Every structure is written in C-alpha cells, then in structure tokens.
Coordinates of C-alpha atoms in Angstrom, one line a residue:
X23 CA 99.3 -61.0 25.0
X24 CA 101.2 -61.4 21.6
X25 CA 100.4 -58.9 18.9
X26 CA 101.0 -59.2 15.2
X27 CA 102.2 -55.7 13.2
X28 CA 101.6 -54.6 10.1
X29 CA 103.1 -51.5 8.5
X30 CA 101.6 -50.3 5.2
X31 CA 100.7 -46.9 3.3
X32 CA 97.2 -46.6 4.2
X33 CA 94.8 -48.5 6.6
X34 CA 91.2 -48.4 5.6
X35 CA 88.9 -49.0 8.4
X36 CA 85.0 -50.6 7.2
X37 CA 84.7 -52.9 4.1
X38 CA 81.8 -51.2 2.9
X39 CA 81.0 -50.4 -0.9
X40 CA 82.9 -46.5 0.7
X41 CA 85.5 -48.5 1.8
X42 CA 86.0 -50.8 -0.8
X43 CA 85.8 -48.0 -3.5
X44 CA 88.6 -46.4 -1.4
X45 CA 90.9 -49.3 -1.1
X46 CA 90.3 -49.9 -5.0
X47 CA 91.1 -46.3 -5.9
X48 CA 94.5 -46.0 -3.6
X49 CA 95.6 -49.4 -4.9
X50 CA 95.1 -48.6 -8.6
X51 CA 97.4 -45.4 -7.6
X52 CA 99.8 -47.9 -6.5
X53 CA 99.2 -47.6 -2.9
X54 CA 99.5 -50.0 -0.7
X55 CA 96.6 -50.1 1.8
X56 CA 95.1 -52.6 3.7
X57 CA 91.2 -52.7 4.4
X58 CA 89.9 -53.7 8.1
X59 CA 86.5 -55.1 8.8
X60 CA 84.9 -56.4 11.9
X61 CA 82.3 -58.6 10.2
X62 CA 83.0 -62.2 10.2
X63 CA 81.9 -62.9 6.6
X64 CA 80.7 -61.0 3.8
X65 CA 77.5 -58.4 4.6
X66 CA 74.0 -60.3 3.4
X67 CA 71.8 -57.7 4.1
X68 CA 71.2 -55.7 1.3
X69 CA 70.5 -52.3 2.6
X70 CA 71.5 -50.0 -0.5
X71 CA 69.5 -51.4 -3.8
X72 CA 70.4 -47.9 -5.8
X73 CA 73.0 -46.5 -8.0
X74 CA 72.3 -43.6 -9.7
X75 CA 73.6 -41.6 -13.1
X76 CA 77.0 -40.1 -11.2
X77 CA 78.2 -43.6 -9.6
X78 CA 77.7 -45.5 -13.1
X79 CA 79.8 -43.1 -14.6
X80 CA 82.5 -43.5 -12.2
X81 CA 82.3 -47.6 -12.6
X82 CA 82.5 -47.0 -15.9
X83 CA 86.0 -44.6 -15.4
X84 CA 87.8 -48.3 -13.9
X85 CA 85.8 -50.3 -16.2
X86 CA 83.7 -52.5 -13.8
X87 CA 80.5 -52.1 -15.5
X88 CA 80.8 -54.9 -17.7
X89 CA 80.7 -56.6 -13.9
X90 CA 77.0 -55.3 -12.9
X91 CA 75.9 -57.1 -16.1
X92 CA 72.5 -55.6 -17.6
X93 CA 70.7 -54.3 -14.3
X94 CA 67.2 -53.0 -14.2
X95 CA 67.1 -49.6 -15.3
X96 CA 64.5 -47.3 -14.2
X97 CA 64.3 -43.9 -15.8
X98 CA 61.9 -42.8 -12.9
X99 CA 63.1 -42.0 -9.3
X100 CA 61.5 -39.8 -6.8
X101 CA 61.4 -36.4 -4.7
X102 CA 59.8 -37.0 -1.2
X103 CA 57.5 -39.7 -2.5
X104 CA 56.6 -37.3 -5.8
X105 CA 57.7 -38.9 -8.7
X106 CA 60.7 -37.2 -10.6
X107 CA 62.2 -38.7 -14.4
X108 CA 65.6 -38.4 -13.3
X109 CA 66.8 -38.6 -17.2
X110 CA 69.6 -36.1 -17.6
X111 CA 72.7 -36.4 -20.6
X112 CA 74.9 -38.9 -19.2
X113 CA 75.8 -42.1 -20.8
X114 CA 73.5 -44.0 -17.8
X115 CA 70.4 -41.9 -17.3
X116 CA 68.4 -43.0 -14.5
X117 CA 68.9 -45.2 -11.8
X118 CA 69.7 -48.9 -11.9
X119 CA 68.6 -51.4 -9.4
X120 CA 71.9 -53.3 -7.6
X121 CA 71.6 -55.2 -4.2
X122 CA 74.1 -54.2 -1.9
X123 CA 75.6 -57.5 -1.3
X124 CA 76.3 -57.6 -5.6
X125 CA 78.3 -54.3 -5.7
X126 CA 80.3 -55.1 -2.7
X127 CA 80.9 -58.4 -4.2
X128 CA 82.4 -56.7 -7.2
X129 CA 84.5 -53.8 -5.6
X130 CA 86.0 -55.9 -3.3
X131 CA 87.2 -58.4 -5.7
X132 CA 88.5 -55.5 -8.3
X133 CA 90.4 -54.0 -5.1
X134 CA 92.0 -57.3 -4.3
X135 CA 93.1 -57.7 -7.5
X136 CA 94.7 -54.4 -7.4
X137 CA 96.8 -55.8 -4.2
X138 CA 94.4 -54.4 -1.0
X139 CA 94.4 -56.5 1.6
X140 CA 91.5 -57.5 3.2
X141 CA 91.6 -58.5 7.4
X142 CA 88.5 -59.6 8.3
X143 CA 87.6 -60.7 12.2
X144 CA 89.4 -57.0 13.4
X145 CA 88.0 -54.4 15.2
X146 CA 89.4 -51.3 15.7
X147 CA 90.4 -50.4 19.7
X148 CA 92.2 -47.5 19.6
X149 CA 94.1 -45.3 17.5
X150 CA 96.6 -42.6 17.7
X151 CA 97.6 -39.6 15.3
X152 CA 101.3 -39.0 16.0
X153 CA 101.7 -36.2 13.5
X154 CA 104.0 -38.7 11.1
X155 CA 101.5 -41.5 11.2
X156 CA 98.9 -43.6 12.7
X157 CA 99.1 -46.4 15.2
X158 CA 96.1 -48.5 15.7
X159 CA 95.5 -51.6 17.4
X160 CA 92.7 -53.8 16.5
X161 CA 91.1 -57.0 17.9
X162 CA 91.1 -60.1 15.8
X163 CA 89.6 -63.4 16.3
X164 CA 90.1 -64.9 20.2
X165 CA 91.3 -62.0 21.0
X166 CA 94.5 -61.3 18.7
X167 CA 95.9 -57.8 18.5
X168 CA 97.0 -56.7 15.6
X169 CA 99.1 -54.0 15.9
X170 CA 98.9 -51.5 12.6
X171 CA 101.3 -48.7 11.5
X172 CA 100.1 -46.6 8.9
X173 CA 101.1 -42.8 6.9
X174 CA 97.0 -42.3 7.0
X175 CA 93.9 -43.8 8.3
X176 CA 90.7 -43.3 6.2
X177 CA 87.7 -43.9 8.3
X178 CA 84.6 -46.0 5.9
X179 CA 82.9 -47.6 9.1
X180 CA 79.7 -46.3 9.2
X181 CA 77.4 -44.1 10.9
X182 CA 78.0 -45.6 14.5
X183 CA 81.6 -44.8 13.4
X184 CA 84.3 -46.4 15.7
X185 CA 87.3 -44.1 14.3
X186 CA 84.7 -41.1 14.8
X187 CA 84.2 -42.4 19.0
X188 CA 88.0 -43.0 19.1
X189 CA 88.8 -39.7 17.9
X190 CA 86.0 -37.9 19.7
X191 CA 85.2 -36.0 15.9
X192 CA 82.4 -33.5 16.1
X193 CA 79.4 -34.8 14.6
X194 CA 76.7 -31.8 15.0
X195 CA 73.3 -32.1 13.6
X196 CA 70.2 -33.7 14.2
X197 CA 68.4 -37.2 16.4
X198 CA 66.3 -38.6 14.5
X199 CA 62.5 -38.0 15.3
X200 CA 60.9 -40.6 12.5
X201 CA 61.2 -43.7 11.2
X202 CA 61.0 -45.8 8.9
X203 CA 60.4 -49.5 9.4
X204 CA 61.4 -52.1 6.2
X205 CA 61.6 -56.0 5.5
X206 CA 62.6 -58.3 3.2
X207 CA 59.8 -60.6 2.9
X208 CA 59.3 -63.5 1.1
X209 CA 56.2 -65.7 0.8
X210 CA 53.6 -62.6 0.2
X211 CA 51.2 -61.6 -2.1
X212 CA 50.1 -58.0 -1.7
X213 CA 49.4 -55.2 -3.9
X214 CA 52.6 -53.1 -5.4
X215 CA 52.7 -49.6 -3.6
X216 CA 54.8 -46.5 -4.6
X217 CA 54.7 -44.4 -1.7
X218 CA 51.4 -44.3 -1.0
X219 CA 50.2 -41.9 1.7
X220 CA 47.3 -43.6 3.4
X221 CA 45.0 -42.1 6.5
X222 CA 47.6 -43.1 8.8
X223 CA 50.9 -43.4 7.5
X224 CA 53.3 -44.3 4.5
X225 CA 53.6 -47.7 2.8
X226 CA 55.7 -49.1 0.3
X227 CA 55.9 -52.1 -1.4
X228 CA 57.4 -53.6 -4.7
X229 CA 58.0 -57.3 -5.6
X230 CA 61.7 -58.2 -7.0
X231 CA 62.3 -60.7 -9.8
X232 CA 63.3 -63.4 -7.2
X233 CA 59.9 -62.7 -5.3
X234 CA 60.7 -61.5 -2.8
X235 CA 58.8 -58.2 -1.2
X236 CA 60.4 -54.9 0.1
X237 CA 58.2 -53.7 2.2
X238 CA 58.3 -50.2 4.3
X239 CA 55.7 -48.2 6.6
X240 CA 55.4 -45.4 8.6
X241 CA 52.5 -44.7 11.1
X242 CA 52.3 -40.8 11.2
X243 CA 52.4 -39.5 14.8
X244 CA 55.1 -41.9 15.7
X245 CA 58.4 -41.3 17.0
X246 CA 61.8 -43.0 16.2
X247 CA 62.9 -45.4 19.0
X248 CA 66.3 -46.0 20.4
X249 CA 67.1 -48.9 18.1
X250 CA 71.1 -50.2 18.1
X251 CA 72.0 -51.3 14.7
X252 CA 68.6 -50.7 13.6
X253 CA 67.6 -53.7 14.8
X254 CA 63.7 -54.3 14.8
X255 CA 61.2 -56.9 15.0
X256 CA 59.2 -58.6 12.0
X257 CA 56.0 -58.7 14.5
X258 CA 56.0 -55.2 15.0
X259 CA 56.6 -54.5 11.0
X260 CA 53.7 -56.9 10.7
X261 CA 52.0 -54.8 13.1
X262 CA 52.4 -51.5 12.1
X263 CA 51.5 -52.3 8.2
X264 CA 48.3 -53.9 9.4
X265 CA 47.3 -50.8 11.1
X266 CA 48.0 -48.6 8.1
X267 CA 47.3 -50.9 4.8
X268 CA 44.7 -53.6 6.9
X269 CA 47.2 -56.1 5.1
X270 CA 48.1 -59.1 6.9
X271 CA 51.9 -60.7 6.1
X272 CA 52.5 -62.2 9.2
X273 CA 52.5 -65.5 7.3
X274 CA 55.4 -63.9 5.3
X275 CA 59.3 -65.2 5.8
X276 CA 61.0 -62.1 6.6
X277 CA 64.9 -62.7 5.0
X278 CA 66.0 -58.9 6.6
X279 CA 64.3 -56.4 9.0
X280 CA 65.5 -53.1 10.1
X281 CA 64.0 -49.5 10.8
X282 CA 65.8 -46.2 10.1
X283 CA 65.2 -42.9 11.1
X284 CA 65.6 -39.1 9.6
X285 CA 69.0 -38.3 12.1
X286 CA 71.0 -35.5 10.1
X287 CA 74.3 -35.2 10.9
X288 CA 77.7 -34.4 9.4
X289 CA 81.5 -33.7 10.8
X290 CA 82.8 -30.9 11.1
X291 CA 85.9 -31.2 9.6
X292 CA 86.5 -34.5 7.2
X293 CA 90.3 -34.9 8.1
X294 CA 91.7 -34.5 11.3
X295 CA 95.3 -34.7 10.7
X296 CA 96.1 -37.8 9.1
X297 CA 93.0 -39.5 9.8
X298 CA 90.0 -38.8 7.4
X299 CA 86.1 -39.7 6.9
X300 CA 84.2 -40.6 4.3
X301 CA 80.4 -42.1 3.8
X302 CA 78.1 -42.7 6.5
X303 CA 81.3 -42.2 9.0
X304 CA 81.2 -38.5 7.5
X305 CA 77.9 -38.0 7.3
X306 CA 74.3 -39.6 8.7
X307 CA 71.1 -39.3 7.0
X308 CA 68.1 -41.0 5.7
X309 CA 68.7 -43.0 2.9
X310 CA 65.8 -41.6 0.4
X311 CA 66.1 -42.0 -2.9
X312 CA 69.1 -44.0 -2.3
X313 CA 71.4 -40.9 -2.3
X314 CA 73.5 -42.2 0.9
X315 CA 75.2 -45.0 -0.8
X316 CA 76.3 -43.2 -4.0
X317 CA 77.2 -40.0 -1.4
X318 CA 79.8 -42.3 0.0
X319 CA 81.0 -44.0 -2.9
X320 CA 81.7 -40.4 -4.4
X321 CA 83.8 -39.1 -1.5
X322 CA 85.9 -42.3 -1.5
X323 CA 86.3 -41.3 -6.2
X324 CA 87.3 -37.7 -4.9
X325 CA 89.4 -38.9 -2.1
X326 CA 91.5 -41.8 -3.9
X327 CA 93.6 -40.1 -6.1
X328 CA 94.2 -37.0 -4.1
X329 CA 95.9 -39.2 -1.1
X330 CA 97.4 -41.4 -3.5
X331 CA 99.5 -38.5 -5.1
X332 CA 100.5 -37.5 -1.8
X333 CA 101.3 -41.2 -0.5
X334 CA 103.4 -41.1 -3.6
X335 CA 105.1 -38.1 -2.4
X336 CA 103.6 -36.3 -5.6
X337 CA 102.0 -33.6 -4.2
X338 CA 101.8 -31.9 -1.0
X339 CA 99.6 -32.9 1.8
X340 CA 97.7 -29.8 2.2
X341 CA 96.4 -31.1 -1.9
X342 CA 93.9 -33.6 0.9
X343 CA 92.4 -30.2 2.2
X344 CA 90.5 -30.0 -0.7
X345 CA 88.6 -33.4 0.0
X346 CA 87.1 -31.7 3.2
X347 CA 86.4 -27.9 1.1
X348 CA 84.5 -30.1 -1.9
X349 CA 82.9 -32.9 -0.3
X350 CA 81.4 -31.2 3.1
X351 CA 80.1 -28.8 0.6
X352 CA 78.6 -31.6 -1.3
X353 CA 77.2 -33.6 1.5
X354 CA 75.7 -30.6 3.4
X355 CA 73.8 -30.1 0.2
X356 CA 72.6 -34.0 -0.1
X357 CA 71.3 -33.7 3.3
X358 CA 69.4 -30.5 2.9
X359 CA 67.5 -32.2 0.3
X360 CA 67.1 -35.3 2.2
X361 CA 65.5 -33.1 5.2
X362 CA 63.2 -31.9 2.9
X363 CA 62.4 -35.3 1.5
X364 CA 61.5 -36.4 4.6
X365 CA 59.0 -33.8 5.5
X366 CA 57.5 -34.5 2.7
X367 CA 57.3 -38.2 3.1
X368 CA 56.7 -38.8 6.8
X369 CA 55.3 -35.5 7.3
X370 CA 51.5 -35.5 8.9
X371 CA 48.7 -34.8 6.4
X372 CA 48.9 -31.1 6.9
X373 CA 52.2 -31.2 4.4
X374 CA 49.4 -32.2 1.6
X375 CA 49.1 -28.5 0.5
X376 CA 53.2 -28.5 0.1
X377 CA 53.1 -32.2 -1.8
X378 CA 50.8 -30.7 -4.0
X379 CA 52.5 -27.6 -4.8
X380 CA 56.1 -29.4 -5.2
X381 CA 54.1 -31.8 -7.7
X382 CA 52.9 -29.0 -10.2
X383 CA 56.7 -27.2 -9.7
X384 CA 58.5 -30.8 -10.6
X385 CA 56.3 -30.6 -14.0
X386 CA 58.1 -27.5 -15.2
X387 CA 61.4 -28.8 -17.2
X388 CA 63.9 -26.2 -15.3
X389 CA 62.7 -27.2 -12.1
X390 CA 62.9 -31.1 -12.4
X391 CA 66.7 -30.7 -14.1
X392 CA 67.6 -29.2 -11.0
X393 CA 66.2 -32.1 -8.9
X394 CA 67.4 -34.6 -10.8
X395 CA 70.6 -33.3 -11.1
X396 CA 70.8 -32.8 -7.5
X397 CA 69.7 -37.4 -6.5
X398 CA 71.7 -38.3 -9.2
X399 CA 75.1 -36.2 -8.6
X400 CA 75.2 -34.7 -11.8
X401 CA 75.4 -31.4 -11.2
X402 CA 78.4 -31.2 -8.8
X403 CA 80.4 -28.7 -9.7
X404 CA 83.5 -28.2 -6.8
X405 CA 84.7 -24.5 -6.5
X406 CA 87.5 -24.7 -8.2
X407 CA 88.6 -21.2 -8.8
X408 CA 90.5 -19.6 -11.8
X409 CA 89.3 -18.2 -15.1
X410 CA 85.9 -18.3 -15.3
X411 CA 84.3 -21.2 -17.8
X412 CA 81.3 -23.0 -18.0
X413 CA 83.0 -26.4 -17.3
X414 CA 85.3 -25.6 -14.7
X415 CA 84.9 -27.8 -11.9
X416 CA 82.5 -30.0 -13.2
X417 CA 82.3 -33.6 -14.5
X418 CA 83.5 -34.1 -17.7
X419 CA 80.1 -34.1 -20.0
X420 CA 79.8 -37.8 -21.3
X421 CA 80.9 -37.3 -24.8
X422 CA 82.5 -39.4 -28.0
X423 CA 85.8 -37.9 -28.7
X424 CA 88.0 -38.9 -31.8
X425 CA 91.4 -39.9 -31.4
X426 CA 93.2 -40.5 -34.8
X427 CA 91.3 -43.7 -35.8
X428 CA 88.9 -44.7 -32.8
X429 CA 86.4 -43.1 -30.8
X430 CA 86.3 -43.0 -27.8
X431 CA 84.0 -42.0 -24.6
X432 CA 85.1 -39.3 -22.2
X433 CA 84.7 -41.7 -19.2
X434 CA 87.5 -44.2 -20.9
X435 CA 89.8 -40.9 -21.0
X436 CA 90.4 -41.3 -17.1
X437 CA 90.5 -45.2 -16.6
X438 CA 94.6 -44.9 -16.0
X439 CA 93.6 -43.2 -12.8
X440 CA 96.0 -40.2 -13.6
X441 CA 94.7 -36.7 -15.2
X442 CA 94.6 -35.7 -18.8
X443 CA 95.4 -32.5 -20.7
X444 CA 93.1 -32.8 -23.6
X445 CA 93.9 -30.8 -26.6
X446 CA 90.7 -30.0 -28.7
X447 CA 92.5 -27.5 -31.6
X448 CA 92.5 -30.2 -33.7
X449 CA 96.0 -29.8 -34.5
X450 CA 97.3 -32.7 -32.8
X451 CA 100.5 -30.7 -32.3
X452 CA 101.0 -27.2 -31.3
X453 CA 102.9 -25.3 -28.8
X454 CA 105.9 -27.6 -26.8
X455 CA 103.8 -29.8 -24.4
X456 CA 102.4 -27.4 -21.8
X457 CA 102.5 -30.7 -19.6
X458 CA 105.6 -32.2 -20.2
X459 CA 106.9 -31.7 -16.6
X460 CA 104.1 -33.8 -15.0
X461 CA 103.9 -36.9 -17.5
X462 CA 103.9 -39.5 -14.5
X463 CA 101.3 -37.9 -13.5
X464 CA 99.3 -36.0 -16.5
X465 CA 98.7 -37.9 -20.1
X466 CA 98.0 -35.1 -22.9
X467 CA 95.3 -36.3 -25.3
X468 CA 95.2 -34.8 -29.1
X469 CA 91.2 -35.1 -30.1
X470 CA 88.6 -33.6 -31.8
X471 CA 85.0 -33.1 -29.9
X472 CA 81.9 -34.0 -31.9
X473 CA 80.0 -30.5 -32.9
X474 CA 77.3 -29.6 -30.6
X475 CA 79.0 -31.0 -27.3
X476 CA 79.7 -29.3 -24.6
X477 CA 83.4 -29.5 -25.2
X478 CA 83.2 -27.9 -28.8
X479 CA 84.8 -24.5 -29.1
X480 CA 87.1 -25.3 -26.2
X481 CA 90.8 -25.6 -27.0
X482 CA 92.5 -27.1 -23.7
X483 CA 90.8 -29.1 -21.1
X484 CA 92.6 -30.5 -17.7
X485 CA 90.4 -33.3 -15.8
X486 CA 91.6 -34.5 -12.5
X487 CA 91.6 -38.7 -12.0
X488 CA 87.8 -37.9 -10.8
X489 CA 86.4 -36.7 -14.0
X490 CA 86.6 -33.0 -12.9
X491 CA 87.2 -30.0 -14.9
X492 CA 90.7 -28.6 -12.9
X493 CA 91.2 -25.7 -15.6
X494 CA 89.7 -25.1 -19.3
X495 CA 90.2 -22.1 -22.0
X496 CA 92.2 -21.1 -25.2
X497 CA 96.2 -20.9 -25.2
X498 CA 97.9 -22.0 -21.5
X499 CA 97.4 -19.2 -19.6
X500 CA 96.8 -20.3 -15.6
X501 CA 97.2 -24.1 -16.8
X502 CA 100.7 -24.2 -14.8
X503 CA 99.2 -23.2 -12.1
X504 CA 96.3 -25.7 -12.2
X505 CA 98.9 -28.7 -12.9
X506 CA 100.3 -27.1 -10.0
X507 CA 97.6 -27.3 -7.7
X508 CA 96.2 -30.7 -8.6
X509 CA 99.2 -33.1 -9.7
X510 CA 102.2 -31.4 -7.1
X511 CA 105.4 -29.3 -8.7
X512 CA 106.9 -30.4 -12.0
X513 CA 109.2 -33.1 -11.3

C-alpha cells in the first residue's frame, strides 16, 4: 500500500470545538499544526447549545465575538435542576445560547485562516511516542495511509478517545448508572418544562426560535444501557416521555436523538510524554449545565500558548507540566460538581429533602457566587505560587484601562497571544524595563486602572497569553522569576 507523509509541528487529533480551539491557539503562536478528523463532513448534531461567562471572555481575547453575532442571553442557569442567576462581574454575565454546529463553524474557519490544516476522512490507527516525536499513521478515504510526523500530538477526540485506546492512558473513575435520553424534535406542540420532577421521572422541554423542541426525560429507577455513540431510538424517547409526562410526540420529526449517562471519569496524567489530552478525551462526564463543552474549550486556552512557546523553542518543555498540575485540578473540581448535579437531578424522590435544602442555601448571596462562579469558570484561580496577592493566579478581572488617549478592555490586552507586563503607577515610565529581555515574548503596557477595580492600588501586573495573573505586587521583586517560569530564559 502507498502512504502519503506529512511532517509538521503539532498534529491535533478530533475537529471538535477542543480541537479547533487548539489548532486556532498553536497557529496564532505561529505553529504549524495540522488538525485530523474522521468525520466525513462537518458535525450536524448540535450536542453542546451553552457557552458560559469564562468561554465568552476567552472569544473575546482573539476577537471572534463579533462572529457569534447577538445570541440569546440568559442571565439564569441552573444547579441540579434548581435554578441559580449565574450573574457574576464579567463583561458577559450569564450564559448565551450557541448550537454546536455555529461555534464549530466559526473556530474552524478562524483556525484555517491562521494556516491549520484541516484532513478530514483520517482516522487515527496507531501511534508511537519515540521520545523526539510522534509517528502516527492514519486511514484516509479507500483506504489511504497517511503517514504523520509530528514534535507533539494533542489528543481532542472525545470521550471514546482513540489516542486514549492507542496509548492505553488510565482513565479511572466511574460507569455510568443513569441516563438521560434527549431529541431534537420538530413538529410538536407541548408545554415548555424546566426540569420538572414529575412522579416518575425528569422532563425537559423548551422550544427554539426555529421551532424546533429539545426534549429530555428520565424515568427514575432506570439504569443506563450499553449504548455506542449514544445512539438511541426516537420510539423509545417517545416512549419513555409518555410514561412520565402522558404526552404523546410520536407524530413529531425527530432531527437528532441520543441518550447520555452520568460516567465520571478523568486521566490520570494529561500528558504522557509528548502526547497530551484535552476535553472529553481528558475527561468524561455528564454534560449539565453545559459545563463539558466550555471545560474543554478552556484546557485547549491554557494549553495553546504553553506548547506554542516550547514548539518555538521559547521555553522548556517541562513549562507543558503545568497544563496537567492546573487543568486536572480544574476538571476534577467540574466533575465533583457535576456528580452532585446529577444526584440531584436523576436522583429518586427521597433526594427531595436535599433539593429543598440546596434551594433555601442558593438564596443566600455568598453561597450562589460560589456556584456560579464554579458553572461559569470564573473563579479559577491555578496555584500559581509566589508572593501572596489577591489576583495571583486568577483571570484578569474584566476592567476598562486607559492607555494614553483610548480605553481599552482588559480582554483586548491579550489578543496578540503573547503576555503583558502591565504597569499601573501611572508614571508611564519608571525603572529600566523590568521586561526588556523577553519582548518577543512579553509586551509592557503603561495604564492607569479605573478607581474601585480590582486592579487599583496594584503597581505591576504579569498576565500569561490566557488571561492569568503569573505574578502581581509593588517594585519587581520575584517578577524575574515569574518571566522566567512562564515565557523561558531571557533571550
């Protein structure tokens, strides 16, 4: 058999919205990388509709907003089927509603554009570390090999992860024991239900703009079933919501079916030499609250520029260690909370006295912060270490800054894809550039915080190319260090 070969920087495995984000972020940091998918045409099943407060900002950091257009924003969200106002500062409080199929759309055409390529038709067969590389072989339409040759290999393919088999990657946790069941349906007319607990199960339904129905049930007492791909019949959705609503929509037009269940499970380690995971190949659980989705897209934002530096030969590999120390901590987290939502929404009726306690503790202010901040990714803050400050590795708060004559958002500061050193003395000048040995790599901002913000009364920041806090005080002591540690050695 004749093979092609390919030899580039990085190979991206799944064309996913993890993926795509992935391949975007490495080719704006002048990687190049080439994305493989075994789909045959773009994905029209929209399984993800939500992107929450964390993931806007992040669009917002590479300017594809203005792409999403003006999406439904609702201010409301959830916690196990009790409602939660998920309103929290941050320039897109909320959650906004955005098929699957649009934002896919969207980040695969800004990662093309950035020079990703795209090899559709190719599955991935097998795959070897050899401690300077990867070589994979994948099989491409009537049986083509494609032959690949790659510095690293960045797993995006999903929870039935074909990297994760390959490589034999433990993936401890939990089989699913519930399920949900959902459709697409078009052609019905039935009342709109926000997780309504019924006598014997869980329904949901709400009607989009184009008409079309979401529907979802549970009947309590059931078990999840083996179900490859998720695949499921519209007769025994049908079936199953008569029994718990007495609703008929069998004379409904079902446009996407699929059942999912409430399997916990994340690797152990999220890079094995020079092959790393990230999304649903890193990590399985429910999607509630549309948390798995923004999950991945955010591990792909905190891998990008860190592999990119060392593709670049910026920094030193072991900078990549630091994707598996803050996002496992991150995703263990997510699915803890995702457990819990799921007792709490598929649980039998004798979780009624816990729904009911959760419901009076969510009215308390303190309590539904937390929460919120937890669905929406706002509060990650990644364990930096250093001199102790309140915004050390956290986002950047979404802020105007003034920079000689404009303003400015803090989310604009990081669109280059490189870090800033922001100087907030007001001075505009001061002690020789503390930065000056990492300019390809570190831009140093002069600007003045408005009064009040969370960045008032703080002379120096440094933010990483995610949006991160790295290091922030008065005068420059431990910045080296930090500029160190995140962008490689002075050059």
């Amino acid at each position: 058999m004749t093979a092609d070969h390919l030899s580039t920087d990085v190979v991206v495995v799944g064309a996913g919205p993890v993926g795509l984000m992935l391949a975007g972020e490495l080719a704006h940091g002048g990687v190049d990388v080439v994305l493989v998918e075994k789909r045959h045409a773009p994905n029209t099943e929209s399984r993800a509709s939500t992107l929450h407060a964390r993931t806007m900002e992040i669009l917002d950091s590479r300017a594809l907003l203005p792409e999403f257009g003006d999406p439904p924003n609702e201010p409301r969200g959830h916690f196990g089927g009790l409602p939660l106002d998920l309103t929290l500062p941050t320039s897109h409080p909320g959650q906004w509603k955005v098929p699957q199929t649009r934002t896919e759309v969207i980040l695969q055409e800004w990662a093309l554009s950035l020079g990703a390529t795209l090899k559709c038709k190719h599955e991935v067969t097998a795959l070897k570390d050899t401690g300077h590389g990867v070589e994979a072989e994948a099989t491409g339409p009537d049986g083509t090999l494609l032959r690949l040759h790659c510095r690293y290999l960045i797993a995006c393919d999903g929870e039935d992860s074909t990297v994760r088999r390959l490589t034999g990657a433990p993936f401890p946790g939990q089989d699913a024991a519930r399920e949900l069941l959902r459709a697409d349906v078009a052609g019905i007319d039935i009342p709109a239900r926000r997780f309504e607990r019924l006598e014997t199960g869980l329904a949901i339904a709400a009607r989009r703009p184009d008409g079309v129905t979401r529907v979802m049930v549970h009947e309590f007492g059931s078990t999840a079933q083996h179900r490859p791909g998720g695949d499921v019949s519209f007769e025994e959705i049908t079936a199953v919501w008569k029994r718990v609503t007495g609703e008929d929509i069998s004379s409904g037009t079902p446009l996407w079916a699929n059942a999912f269940g409430d399997a916990s499970r994340q690797l152990t380690h999220y890079r094995h030499g020079r092959i790393l995971f990230a999304g649903d190949a890193a990590h399985q659980q429910m999607p509630i609250g549309g948390q798995a989705l923004n999950l991945g897209v955010q591990d792909a934002f905190n891998l990008g520029w860190k592999l990119a530096l060392v593709v670049r030969g910026k920094a030193p590999h072991t900078l990549l260690d630091t994707y598996h120390s803050e996002r496992h901590e991150t995703g263990r987290r997510v699915l803890a909370n995702i457990r819990a939502q799921a007792l709490m929404l598929l649980g039998p009726p004798q979780v009624g006295p816990l729904r009911a306690l959760l419901g009076e503790l969510t009215a308390l202010d303190d309590v539904r912060r937390h929460l919120a901040g937890m669905i929406s990714g706002l509060d990650v803050r990644y364990d930096i270490g250093g001199p102790a400050h309140p915004l050390l590795g956290a986002r950047l708060p979404c802020t105007e800054l003034r920079l000689r004559e404009r303003t400015v958002t803090t989310a604009r500061l990081v669109r280059s894809g490189g870090g800033v050193l922001l100087d907030l003395t007001a001075r505009g000048s001061g002690p020789p550039a503390p930065a000056e040995g990492w300019a390809d790599r570190v831009t140093e901002v002069a600007a003045q915080p408005t009064p009040g913000s969370a960045l008032y009364g703080t002379e120096r920041v440094l933010v990483r190319p995610d949006g991160h806090v790295a290091w922030a005080g008065s005068g420059t002591d431990g910045l080296t260090e930090a500029l160190t540690r995140w962008f490689g050695p002075p050059r």
